[in-house]
Tab-separated table of C-alpha atoms and ligand atoms in Angstrom:
chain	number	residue	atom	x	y	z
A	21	UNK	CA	73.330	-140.019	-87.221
A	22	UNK	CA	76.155	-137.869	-85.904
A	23	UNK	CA	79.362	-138.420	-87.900
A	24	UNK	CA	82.837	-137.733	-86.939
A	25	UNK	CA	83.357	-135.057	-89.689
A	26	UNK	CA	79.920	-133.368	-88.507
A	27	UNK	CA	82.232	-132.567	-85.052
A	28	UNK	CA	85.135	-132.163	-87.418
A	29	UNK	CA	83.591	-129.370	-89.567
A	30	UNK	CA	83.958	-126.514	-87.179
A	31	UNK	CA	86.534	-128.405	-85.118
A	32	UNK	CA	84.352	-129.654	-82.107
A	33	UNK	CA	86.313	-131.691	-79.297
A	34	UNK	CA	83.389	-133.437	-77.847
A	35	UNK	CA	79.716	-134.003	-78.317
A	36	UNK	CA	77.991	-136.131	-75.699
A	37	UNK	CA	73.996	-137.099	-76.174
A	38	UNK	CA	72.191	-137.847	-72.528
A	39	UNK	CA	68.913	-140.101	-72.387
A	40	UNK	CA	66.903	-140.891	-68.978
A	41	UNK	CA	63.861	-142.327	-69.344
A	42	UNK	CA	62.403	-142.429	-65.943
A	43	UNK	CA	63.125	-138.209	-65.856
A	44	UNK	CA	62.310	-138.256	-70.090
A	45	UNK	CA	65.518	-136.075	-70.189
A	46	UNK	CA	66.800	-136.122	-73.659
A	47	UNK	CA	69.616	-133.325	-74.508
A	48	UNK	CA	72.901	-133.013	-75.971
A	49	UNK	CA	75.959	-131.597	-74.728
A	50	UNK	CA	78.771	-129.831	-77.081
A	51	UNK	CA	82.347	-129.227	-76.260
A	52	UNK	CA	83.760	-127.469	-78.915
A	53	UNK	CA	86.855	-126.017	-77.907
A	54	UNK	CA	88.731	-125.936	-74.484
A	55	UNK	CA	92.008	-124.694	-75.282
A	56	UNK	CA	91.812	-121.815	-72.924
A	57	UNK	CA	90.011	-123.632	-70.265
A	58	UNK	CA	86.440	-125.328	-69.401
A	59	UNK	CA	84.168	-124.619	-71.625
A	60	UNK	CA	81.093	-122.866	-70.593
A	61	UNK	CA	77.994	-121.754	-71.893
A	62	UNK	CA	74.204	-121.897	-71.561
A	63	UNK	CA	71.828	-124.736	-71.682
A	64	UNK	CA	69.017	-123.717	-74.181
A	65	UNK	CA	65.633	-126.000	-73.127
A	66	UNK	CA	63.789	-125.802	-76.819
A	67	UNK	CA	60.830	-127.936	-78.562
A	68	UNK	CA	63.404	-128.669	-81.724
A	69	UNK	CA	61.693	-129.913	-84.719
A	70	UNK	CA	64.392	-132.360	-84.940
A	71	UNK	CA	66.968	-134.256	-83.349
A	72	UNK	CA	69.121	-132.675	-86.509
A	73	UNK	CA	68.147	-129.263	-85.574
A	74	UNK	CA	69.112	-129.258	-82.040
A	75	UNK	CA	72.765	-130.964	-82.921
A	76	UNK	CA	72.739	-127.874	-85.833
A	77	UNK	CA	71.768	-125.640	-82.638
A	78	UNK	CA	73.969	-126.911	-80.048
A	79	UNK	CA	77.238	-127.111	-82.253
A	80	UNK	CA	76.531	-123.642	-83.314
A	81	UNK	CA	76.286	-122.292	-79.649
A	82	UNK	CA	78.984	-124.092	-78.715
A	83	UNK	CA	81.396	-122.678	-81.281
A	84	UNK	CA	80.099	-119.185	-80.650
A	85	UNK	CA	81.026	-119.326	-76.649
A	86	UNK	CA	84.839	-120.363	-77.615
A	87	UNK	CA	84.746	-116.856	-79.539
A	88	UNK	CA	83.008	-115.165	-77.203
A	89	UNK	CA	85.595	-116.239	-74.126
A	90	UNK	CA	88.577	-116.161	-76.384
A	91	UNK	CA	87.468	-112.555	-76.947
A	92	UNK	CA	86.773	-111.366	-73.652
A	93	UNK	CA	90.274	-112.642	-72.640
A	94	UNK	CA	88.814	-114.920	-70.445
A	95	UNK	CA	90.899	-118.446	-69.676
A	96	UNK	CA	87.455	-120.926	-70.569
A	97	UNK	CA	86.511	-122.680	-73.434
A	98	UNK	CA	82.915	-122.785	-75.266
A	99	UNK	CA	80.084	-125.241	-74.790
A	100	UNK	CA	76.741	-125.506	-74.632
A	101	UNK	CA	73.864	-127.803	-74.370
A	102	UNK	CA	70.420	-128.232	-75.414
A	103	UNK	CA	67.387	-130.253	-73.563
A	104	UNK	CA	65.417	-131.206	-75.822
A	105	UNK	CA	61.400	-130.479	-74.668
A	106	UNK	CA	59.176	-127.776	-74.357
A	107	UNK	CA	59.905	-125.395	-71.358
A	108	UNK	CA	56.393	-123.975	-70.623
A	109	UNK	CA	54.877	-127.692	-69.748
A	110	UNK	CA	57.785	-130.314	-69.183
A	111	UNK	CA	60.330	-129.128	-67.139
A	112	UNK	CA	60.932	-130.360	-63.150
A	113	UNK	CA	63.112	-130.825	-60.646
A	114	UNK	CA	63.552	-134.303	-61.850
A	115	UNK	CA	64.430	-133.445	-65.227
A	116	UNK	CA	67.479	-131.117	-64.254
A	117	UNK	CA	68.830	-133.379	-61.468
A	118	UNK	CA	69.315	-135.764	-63.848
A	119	UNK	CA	70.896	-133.402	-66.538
A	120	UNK	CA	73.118	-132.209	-63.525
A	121	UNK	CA	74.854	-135.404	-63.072
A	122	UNK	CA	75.359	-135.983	-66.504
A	123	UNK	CA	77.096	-132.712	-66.298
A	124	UNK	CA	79.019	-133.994	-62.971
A	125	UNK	CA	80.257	-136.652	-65.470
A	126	UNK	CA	82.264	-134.320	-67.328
A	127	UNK	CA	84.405	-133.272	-64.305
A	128	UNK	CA	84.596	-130.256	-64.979
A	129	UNK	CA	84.739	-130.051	-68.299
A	130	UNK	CA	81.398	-128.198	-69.139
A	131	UNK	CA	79.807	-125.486	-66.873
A	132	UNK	CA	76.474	-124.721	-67.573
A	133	UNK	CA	74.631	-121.345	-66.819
A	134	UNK	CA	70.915	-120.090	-67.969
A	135	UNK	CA	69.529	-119.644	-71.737
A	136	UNK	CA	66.722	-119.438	-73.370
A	137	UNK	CA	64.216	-121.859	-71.911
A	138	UNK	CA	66.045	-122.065	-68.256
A	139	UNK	CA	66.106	-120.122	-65.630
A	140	UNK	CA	67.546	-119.797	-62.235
A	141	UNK	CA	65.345	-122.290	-60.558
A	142	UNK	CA	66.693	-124.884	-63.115
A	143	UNK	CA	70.180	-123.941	-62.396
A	144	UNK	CA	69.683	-124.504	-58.599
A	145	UNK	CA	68.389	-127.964	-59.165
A	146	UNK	CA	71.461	-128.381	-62.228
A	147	UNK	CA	73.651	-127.584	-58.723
A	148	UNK	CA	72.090	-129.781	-56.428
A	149	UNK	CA	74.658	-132.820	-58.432
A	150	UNK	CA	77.256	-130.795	-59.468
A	151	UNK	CA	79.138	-127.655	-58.751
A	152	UNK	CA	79.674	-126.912	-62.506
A	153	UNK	CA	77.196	-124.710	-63.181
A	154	UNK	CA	76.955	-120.616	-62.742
A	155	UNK	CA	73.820	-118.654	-62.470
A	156	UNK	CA	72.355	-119.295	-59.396
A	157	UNK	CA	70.728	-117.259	-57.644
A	158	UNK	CA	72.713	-114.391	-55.188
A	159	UNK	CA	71.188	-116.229	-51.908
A	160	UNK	CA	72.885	-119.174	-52.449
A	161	UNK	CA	76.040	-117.539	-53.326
A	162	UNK	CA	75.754	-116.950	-57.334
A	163	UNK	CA	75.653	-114.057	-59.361
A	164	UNK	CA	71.979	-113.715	-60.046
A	165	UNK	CA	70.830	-111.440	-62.966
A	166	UNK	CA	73.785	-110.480	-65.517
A	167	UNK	CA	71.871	-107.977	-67.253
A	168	UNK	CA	73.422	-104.858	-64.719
A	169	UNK	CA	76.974	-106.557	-65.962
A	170	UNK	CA	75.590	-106.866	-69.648
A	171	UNK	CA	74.447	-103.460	-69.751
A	172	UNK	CA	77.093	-101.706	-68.455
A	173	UNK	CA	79.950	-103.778	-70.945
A	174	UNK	CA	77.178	-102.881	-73.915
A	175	UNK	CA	77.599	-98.672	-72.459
A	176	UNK	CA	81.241	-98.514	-72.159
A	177	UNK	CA	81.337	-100.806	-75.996
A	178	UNK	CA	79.023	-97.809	-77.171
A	179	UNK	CA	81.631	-95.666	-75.510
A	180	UNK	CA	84.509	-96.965	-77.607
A	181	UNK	CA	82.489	-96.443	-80.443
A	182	UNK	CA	81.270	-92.869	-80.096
A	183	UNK	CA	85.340	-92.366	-79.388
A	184	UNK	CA	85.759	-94.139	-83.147
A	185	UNK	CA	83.481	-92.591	-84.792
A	186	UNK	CA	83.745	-88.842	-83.182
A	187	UNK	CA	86.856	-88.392	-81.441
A	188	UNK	CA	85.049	-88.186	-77.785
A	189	UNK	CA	83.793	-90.805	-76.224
A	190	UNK	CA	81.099	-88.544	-74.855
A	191	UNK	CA	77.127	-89.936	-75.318
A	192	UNK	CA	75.739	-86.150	-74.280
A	193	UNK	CA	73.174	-85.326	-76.664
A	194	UNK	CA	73.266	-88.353	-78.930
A	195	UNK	CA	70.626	-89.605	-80.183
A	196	UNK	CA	69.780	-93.171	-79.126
A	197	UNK	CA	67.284	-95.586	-80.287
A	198	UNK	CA	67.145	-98.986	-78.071
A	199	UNK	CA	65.230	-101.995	-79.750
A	200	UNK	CA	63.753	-103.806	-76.823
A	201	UNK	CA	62.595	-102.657	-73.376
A	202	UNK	CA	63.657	-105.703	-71.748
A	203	UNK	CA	66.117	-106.703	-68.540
A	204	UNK	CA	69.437	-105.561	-70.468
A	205	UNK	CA	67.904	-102.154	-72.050
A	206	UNK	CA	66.513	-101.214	-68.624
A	207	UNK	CA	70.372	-100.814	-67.280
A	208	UNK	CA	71.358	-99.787	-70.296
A	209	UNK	CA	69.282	-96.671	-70.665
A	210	UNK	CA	69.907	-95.574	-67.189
A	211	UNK	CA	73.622	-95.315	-67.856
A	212	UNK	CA	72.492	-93.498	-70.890
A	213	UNK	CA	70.269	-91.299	-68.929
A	214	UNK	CA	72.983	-90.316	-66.605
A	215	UNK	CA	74.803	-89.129	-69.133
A	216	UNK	CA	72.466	-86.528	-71.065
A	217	UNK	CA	71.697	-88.756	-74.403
A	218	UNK	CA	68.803	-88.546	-75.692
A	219	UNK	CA	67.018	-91.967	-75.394
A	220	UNK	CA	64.651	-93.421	-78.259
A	221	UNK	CA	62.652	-96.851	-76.917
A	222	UNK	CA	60.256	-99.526	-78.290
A	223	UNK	CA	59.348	-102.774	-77.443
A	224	UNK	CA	56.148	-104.913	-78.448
A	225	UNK	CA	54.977	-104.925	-75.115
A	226	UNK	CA	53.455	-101.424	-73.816
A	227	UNK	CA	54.373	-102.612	-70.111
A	228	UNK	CA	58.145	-103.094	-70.455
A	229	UNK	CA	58.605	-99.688	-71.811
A	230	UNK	CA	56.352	-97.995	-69.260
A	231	UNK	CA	58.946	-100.054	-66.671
A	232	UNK	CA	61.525	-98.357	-68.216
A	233	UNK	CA	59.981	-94.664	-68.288
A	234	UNK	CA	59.711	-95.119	-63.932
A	235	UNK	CA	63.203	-94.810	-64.275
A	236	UNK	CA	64.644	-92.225	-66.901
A	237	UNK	CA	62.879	-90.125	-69.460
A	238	UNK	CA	62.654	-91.251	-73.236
A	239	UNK	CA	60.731	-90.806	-76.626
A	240	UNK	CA	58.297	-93.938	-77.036
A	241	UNK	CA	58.400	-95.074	-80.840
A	242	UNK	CA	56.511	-98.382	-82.648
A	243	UNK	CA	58.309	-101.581	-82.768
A	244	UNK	CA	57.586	-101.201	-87.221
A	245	UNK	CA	59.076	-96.999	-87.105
A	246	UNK	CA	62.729	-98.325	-85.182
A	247	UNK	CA	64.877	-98.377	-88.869
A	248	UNK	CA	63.042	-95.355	-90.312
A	249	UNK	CA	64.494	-92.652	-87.495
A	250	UNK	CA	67.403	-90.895	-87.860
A	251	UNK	CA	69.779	-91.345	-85.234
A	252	UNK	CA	73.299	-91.374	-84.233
A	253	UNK	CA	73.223	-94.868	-82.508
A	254	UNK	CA	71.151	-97.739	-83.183
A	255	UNK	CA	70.899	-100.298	-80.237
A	256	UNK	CA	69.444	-103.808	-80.497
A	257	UNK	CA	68.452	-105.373	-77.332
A	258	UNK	CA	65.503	-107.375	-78.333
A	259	UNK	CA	66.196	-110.294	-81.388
A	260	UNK	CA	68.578	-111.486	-83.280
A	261	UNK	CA	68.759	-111.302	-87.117
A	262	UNK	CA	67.607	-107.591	-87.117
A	263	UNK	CA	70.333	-106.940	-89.545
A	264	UNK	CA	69.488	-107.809	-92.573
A	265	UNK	CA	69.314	-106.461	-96.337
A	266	UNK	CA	66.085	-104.870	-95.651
A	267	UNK	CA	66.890	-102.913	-92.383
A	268	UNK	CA	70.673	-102.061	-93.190
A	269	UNK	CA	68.875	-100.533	-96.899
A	270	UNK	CA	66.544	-98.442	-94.126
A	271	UNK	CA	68.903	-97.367	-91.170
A	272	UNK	CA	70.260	-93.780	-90.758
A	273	UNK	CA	72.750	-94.224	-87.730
A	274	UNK	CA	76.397	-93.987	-87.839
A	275	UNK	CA	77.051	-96.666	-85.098
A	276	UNK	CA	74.922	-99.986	-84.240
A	277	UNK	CA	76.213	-100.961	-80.759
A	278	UNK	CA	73.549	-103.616	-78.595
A	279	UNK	CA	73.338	-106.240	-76.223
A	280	UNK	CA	71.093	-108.699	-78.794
A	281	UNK	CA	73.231	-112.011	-79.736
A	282	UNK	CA	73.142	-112.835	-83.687
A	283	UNK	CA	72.375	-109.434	-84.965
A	284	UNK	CA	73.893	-110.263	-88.428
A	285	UNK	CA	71.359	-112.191	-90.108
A	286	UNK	CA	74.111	-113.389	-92.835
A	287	UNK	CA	77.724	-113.243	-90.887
A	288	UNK	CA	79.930	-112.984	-94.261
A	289	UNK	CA	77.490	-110.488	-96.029
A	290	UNK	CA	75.618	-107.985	-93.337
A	291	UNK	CA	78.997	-107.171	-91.745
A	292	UNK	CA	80.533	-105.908	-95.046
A	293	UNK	CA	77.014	-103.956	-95.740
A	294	UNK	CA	77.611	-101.928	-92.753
A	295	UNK	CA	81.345	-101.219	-93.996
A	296	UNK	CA	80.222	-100.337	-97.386
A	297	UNK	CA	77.807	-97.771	-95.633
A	298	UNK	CA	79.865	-96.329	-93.300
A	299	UNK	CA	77.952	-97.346	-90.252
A	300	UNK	CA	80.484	-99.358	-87.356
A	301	UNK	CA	79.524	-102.300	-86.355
A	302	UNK	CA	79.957	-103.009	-82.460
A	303	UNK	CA	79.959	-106.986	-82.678
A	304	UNK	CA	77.624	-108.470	-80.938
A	305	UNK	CA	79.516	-111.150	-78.912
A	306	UNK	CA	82.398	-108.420	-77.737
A	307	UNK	CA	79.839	-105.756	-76.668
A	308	UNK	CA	77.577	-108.122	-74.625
A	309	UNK	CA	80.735	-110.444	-73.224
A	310	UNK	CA	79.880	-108.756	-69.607
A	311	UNK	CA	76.955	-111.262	-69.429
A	312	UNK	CA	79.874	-114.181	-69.512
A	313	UNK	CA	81.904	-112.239	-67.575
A	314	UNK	CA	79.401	-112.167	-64.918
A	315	UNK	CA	79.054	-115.969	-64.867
A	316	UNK	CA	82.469	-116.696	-65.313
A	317	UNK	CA	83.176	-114.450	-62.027
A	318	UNK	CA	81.136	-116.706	-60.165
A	319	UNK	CA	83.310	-119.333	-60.852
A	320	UNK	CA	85.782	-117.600	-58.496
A	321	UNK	CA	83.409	-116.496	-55.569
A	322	UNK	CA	81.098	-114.047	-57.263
A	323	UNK	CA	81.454	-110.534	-56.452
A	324	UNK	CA	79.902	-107.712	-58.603
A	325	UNK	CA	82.283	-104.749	-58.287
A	326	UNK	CA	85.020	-106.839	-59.695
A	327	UNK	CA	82.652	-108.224	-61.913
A	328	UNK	CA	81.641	-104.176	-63.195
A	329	UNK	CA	85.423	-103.782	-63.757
A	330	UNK	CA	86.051	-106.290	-65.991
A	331	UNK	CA	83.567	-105.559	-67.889
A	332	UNK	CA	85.418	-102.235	-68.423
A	333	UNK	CA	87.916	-103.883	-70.330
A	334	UNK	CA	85.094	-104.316	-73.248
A	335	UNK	CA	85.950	-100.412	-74.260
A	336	UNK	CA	89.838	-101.416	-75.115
A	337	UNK	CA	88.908	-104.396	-76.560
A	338	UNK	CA	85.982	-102.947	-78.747
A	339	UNK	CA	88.951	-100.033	-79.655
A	340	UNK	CA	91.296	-103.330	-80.654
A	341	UNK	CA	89.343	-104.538	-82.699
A	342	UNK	CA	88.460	-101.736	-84.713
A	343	UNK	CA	91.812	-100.814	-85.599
A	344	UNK	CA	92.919	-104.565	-87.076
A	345	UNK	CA	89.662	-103.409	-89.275
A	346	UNK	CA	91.040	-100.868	-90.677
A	347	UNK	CA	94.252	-101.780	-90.258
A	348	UNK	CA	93.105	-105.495	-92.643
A	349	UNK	CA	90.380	-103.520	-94.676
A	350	UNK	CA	87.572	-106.013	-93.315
A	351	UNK	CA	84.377	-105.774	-91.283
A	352	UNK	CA	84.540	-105.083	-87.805
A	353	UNK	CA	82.982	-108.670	-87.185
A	354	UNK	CA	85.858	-110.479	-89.077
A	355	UNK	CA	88.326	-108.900	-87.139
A	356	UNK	CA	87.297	-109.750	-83.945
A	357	UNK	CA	86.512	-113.506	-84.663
A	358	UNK	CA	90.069	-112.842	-86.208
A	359	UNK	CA	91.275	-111.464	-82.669
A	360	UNK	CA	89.452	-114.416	-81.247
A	361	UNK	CA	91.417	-116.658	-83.452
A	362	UNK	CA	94.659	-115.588	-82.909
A	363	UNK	CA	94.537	-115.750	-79.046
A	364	UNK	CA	93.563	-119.318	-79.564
A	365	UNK	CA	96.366	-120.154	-81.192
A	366	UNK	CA	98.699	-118.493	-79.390
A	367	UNK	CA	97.999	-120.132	-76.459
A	368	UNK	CA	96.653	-123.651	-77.849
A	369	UNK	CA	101.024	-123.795	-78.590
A	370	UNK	CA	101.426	-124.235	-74.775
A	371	UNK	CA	98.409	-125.938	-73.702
A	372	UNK	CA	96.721	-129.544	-74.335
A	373	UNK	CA	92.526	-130.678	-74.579
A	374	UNK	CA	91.289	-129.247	-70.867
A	375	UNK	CA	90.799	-133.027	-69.109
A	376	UNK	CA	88.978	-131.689	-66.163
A	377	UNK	CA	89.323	-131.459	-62.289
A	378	UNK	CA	88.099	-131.765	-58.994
A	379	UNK	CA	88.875	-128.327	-57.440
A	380	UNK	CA	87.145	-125.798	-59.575
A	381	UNK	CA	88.746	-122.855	-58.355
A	382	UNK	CA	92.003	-123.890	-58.077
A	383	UNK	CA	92.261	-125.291	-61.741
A	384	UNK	CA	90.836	-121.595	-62.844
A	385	UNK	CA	93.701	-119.835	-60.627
A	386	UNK	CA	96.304	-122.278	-62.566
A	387	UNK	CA	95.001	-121.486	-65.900
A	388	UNK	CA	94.578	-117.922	-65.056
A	389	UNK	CA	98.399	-117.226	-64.824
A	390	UNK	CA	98.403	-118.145	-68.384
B	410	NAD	P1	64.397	-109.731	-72.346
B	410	NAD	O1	63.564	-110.896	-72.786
B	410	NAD	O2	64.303	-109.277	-70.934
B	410	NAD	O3	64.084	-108.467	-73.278
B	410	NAD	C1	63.890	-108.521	-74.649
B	410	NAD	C2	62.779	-107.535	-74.958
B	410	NAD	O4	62.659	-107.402	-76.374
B	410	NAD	C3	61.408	-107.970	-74.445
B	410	NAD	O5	60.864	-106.954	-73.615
B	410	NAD	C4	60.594	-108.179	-75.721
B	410	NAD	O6	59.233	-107.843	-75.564
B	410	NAD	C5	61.301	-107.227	-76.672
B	410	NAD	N1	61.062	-107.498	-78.087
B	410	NAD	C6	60.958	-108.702	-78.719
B	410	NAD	N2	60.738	-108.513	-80.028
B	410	NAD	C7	60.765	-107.174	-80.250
B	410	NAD	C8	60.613	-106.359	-81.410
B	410	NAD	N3	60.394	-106.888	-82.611
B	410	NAD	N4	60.685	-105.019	-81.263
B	410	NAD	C9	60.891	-104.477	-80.050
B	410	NAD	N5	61.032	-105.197	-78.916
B	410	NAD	C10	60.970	-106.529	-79.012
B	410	NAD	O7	65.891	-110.118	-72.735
B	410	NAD	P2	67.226	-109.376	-72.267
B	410	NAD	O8	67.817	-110.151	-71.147
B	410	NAD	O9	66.986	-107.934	-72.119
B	410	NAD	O10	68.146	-109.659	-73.543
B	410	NAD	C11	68.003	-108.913	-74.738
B	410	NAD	C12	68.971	-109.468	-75.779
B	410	NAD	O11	70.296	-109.388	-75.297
B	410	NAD	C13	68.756	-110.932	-76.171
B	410	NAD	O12	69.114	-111.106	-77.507
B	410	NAD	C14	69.751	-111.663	-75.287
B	410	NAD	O13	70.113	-112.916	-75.829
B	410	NAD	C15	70.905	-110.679	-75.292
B	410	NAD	N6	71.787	-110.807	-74.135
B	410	NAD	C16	71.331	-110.507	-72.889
B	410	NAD	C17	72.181	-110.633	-71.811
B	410	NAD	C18	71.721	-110.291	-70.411
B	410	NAD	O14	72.555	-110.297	-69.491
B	410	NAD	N7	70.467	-109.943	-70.206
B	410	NAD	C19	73.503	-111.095	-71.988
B	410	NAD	C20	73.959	-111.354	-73.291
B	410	NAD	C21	73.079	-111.220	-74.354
């Protein structure tokens, strides 16, 4: 049973559960935090074990897109949701109409967009009740895939760093090694490409890599050899958790800078590993924010080029964040949920719970002026 201080623990506004039985939808939306605006944030379609473990899930996604946005500078909130069911065998048009109005019922207050489990198709059927979803495909007027956005904010991030680290924010000759050969690391690498480093790949399947090698040219390397290699930048694109006590004892980089969400296995503990070795920590939720701003772009009329240049703004923001670091002593991924923080409250002084509206864009311009 969900209790008040389970929503008051990590200071969730909202947490609404959805049942249909004719559609068999059963999923649970989570507000947590709309100070800067509507919250938004993925709906994850999983097979939980529990009705426990998807409220554990969703309240945990939730809280990361306020941080996320609130980092990115952008004026929405965090959410998520989570249907519960197994994607390969139960999902239909029917099932996602059905979420989509309970979604309409929030006026506004949610907008969904893809996550694991979900995919563009569901998201068209999510908009055939409501307009408060992002994601859709670019023939009906959406953004499409965010990986180009992704994987250029993860390059320029990497760009900040190499300026950190070695006074130039040059990548020429740097050694490279990408974890995952999937839709973000195939952008990512050709920016890389373009700019003389020299480019390290693995994934687990032979045929994603050999996608990538049509494009640019890299050294192949086994998923099990990725923390052995010396290198001067480590790059997870493929799973989260990959930094852990056993990898961070292993790795010989000076920077870790990747698209992957969650790379921290242990948030309070990996982060100050990396300090203690000397290796700088991109975080995770800053360096892949272009996949949010993507969405969130769509939200105004989606257009990429503007999209591409706001995603820009990751290198100053990465550079920000580093210097409360060392400015604080702390790990790079305290200060910038500290950065996150601070913005919050700064503007939660001026503004009240986000109650929703019927025109999208023009409650976005309002909020933007902020
Ligand atoms: P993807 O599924 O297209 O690619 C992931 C790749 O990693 C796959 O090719 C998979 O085979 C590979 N992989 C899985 N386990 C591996 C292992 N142990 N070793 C090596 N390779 C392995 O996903 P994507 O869209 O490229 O996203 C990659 C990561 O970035 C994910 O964590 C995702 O959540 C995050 N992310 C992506 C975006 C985006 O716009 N694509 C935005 C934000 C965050």
């Amino acid at each position: 049973m969900l209790e008040f201080d389970v929503l008051e623990q990590y200071d969730h506004e909202q947490v609404v559960f959805c049942s249909n039985k004719p559609s068999g939808l059963k999923a649970i939306i989570a507000i947590h935090d709309t100070t800067l605006g509507p919250a938004i944030g993925g709906t994850r379609m999983w097979n939980y074990s529990s009705v426990d473990a998807a409220v554990k899930d969703v309240l945990r996604l939730s809280r990361g897109m306020t941080y996320k946005a609130a980092v990115a500078g952008l004026n929405l909130g965090g959410g998520n949701a989570v249907i519960l069911g197994d994607s390969a065998t139960q999902k239909n048009e029917l099932l996602f109409r059905t979420f989509g109005k309970f979604i309409a019922g929030l006026s506004g207050r949610y907008i969904t967009a893809e996550d694991v489990g979900t995919d563009v198709r569901d998201m068209e059927y999510i908009r055939m009740e409501t307009k408060y979803v992002t994601g859709i495909s670019k023939a009906l007027g959406g953004s499409g895939d965010p990986s180009p956005v992704t994987a250029y904010g993860v390059y320029v991030g990497m760009k900040a760093c190499a300026h950190e680290k070695w006074g130039s924010d040059s990548l020429r000759g740097r050694k490279i090694v990408i974890q995952g050969a999937g839709q973000l690391a195939r952008y990512l690498v050709e920016h890389l490409y373009n700019e003389g480093a020299e480019i390290y790949i693995t994934d687990i399947h032979d045929t994603k890599v050999k996608k990538v090698l049509e494009t640019v040219k890299a050294y192949v390397i086994k998923p099990e050899e990725i923390y052995d290699i010396d290198c001067d930048i480590f790059s997870p694109c493929a799973l989260g958790g990959i930094i852990n006590d056993e990898s961070i004892a292993k790795l010989k980089c000076e920077i870790i800078a990747g698209g992957a969400n969650n790379q921290l296995e242990d948030e309070n503990k990996h982060g100050q590993m990396l300090l203690d070795k000397n290796i700088l920590y991109a975080p995770d939720y800053v360096i892949n924010s272009g996949g949010l701003i993507n969405v969130a772009n769509e939200i105004e009329g989606y257009r990429q080029d503007r999209a591409m240049k706001q995603a820009e703004s990751i290198y100053d923001i990465v550079k920000r964040i580093f210097q409360i670091a060392k400015d604080e002593s702390i790990p790079t991924n305290i200060a910038s949920n500290k950065r996150a923080e601070e913005r919050l409250r700064r503007i939660g002084g001026i503004t009240k719970i986000y109650s929703g509206s019927s025109t999208f864009s023009g409650r976005l311009g309002e909020l933007a002026k902020r």
